[in-house]
Tab-separated table of C-alpha atoms in Angstrom:
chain	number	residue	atom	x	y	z
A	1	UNK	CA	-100.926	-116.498	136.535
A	2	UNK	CA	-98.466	-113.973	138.138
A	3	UNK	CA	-95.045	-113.648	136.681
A	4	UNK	CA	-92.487	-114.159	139.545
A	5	UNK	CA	-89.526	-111.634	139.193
A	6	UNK	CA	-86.031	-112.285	140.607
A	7	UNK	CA	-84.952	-110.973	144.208
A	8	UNK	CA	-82.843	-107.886	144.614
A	9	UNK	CA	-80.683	-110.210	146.612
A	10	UNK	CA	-80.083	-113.444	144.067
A	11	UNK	CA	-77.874	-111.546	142.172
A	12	UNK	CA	-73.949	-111.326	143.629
A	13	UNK	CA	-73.134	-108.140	142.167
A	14	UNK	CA	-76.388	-106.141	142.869
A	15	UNK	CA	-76.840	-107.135	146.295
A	16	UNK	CA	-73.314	-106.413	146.979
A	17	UNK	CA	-73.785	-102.919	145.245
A	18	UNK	CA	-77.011	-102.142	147.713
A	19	UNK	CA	-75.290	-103.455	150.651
A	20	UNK	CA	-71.902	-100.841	150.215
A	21	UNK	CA	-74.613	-97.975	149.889
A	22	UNK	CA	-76.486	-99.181	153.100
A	23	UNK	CA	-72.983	-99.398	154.507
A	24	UNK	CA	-71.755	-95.636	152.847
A	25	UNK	CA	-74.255	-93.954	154.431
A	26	UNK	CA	-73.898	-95.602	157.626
A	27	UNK	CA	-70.334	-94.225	157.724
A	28	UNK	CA	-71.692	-91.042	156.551
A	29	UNK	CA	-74.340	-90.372	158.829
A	30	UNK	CA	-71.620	-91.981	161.740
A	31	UNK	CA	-69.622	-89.150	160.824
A	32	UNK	CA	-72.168	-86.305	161.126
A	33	UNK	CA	-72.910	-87.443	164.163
A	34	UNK	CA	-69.946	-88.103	165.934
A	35	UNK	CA	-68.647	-84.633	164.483
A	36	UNK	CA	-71.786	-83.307	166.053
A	37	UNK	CA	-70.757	-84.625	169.485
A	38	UNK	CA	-66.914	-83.507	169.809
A	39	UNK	CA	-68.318	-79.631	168.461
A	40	UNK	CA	-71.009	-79.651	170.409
A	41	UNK	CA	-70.448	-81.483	174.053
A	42	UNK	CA	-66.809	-82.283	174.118
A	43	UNK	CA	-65.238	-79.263	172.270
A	44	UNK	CA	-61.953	-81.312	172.395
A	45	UNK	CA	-59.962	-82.763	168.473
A	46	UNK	CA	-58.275	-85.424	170.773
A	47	UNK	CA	-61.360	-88.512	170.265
A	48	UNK	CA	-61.785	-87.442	166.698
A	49	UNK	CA	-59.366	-90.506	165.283
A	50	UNK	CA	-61.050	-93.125	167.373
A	51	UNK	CA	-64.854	-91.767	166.550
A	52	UNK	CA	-63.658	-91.719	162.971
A	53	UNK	CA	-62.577	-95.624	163.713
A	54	UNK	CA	-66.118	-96.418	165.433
A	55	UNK	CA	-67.885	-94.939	162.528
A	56	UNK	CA	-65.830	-96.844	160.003
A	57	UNK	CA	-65.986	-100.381	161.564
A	58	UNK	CA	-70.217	-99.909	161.747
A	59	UNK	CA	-70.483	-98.556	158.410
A	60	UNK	CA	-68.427	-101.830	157.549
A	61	UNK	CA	-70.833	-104.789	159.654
A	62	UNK	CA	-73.747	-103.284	158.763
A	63	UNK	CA	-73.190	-103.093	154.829
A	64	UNK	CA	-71.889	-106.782	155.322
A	65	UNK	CA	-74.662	-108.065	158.161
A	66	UNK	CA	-77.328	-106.642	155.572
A	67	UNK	CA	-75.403	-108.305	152.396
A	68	UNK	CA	-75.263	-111.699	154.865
A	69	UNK	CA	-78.838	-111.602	155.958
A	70	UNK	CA	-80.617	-111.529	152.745
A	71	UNK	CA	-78.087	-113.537	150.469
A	72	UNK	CA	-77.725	-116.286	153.070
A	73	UNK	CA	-74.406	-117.480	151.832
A	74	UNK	CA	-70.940	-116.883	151.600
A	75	UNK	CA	-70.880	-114.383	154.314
A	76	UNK	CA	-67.408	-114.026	155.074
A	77	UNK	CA	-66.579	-113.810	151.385
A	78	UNK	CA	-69.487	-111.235	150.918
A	79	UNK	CA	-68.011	-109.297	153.981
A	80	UNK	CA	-64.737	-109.034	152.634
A	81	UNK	CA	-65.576	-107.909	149.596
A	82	UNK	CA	-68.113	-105.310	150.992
A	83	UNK	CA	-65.368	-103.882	153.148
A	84	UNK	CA	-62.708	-104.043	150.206
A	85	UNK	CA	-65.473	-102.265	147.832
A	86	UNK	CA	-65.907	-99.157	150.948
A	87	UNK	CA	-62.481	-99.130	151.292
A	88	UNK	CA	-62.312	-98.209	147.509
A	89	UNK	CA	-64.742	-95.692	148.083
A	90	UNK	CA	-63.221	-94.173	150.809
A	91	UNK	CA	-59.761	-94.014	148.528
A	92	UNK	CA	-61.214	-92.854	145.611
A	93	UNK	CA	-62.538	-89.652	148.034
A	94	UNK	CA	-59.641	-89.112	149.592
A	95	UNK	CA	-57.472	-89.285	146.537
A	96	UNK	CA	-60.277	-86.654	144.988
A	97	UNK	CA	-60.442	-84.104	148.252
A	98	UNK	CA	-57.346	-84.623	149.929
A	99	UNK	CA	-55.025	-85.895	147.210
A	100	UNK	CA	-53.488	-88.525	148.871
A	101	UNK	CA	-54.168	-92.562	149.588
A	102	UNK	CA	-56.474	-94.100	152.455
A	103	UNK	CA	-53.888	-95.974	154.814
A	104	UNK	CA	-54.153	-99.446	154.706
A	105	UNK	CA	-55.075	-99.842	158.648
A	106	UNK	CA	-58.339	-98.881	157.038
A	107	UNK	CA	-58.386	-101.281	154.667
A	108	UNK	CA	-57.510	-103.726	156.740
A	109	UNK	CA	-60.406	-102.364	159.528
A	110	UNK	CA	-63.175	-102.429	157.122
A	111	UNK	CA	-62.254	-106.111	156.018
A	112	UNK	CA	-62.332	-107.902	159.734
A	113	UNK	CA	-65.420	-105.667	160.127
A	114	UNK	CA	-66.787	-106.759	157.124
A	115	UNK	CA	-66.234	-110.323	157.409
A	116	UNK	CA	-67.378	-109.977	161.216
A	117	UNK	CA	-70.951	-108.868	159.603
A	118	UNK	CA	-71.247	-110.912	156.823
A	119	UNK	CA	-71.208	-113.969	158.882
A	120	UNK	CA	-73.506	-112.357	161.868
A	121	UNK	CA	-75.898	-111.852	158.836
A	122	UNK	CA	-75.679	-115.772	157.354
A	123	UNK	CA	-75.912	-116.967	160.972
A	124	UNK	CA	-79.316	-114.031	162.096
A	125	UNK	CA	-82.395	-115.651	161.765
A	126	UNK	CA	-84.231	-115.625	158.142
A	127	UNK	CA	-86.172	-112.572	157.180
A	128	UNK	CA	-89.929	-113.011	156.751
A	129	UNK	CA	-90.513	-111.538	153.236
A	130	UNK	CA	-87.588	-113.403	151.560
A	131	UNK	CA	-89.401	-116.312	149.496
A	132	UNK	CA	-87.179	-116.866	146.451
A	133	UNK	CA	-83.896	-118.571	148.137
């Protein structure tokens, strides 16, 4: 008989873990991009801040949504604490390249953003391949 193995996403911490990474890169790859487009087409600094903004508050749902739509539970709690655990991220890089401390407008972005996506992803309808919840 085959040996059933837990789910990536029945753990709390290791789901949360994958989800901040989904969500990292998100804000990375936001960033590339939307430093692409001022350079590029608008050759203007003056949208930078709100790009920065956009960039942040995706990287935030979608690390949450994808946290929410494979736990299926405590979505605004998993939300919150995906956006607090970027937010720590994001301080612990600026503190290393720039020497000083996040603001806490970003903190308190990521968080609503968070929670926004963690209960989109509870409420999104039930992915196909997840049997063990």
């Amino acid at each position: 008989m085959r040996r059933q193995r837990k789910s990536l996403w029945s753990g709390w911490g290791s789901s949360v873990l994958v989800s901040v990474l989904a969500g990292a890169l998100c804000i990375g790859a936001g960033a590339v991009l939307t430093a692409a487009i001022v350079y590029f087409v608008m050759k203007d600094m003056t949208m930078i801040r709100a790009f920065a903004g956009v960039s942040l508050a995706a990287g935030a749902y979608i690390a949450a949504y994808i946290c929410g739509k494979y736990r299926r539970r405590k979505g605004l709690v998993c939300g919150i604490v995906c956006g607090a655990l970027l937010y720590a991220v994001i301080n612990l890089l600026a503190i290393i390249i720039l020497g000083e401390w996040a603001g806490i407008k970003k903190l308190l972005l990521l968080t609503v953003f968070g929670a926004a996506g963690g209960v989109a992803g509870v409420n999104s309808k039930r992915p196909k391949k997840l049997r063990d919840q």
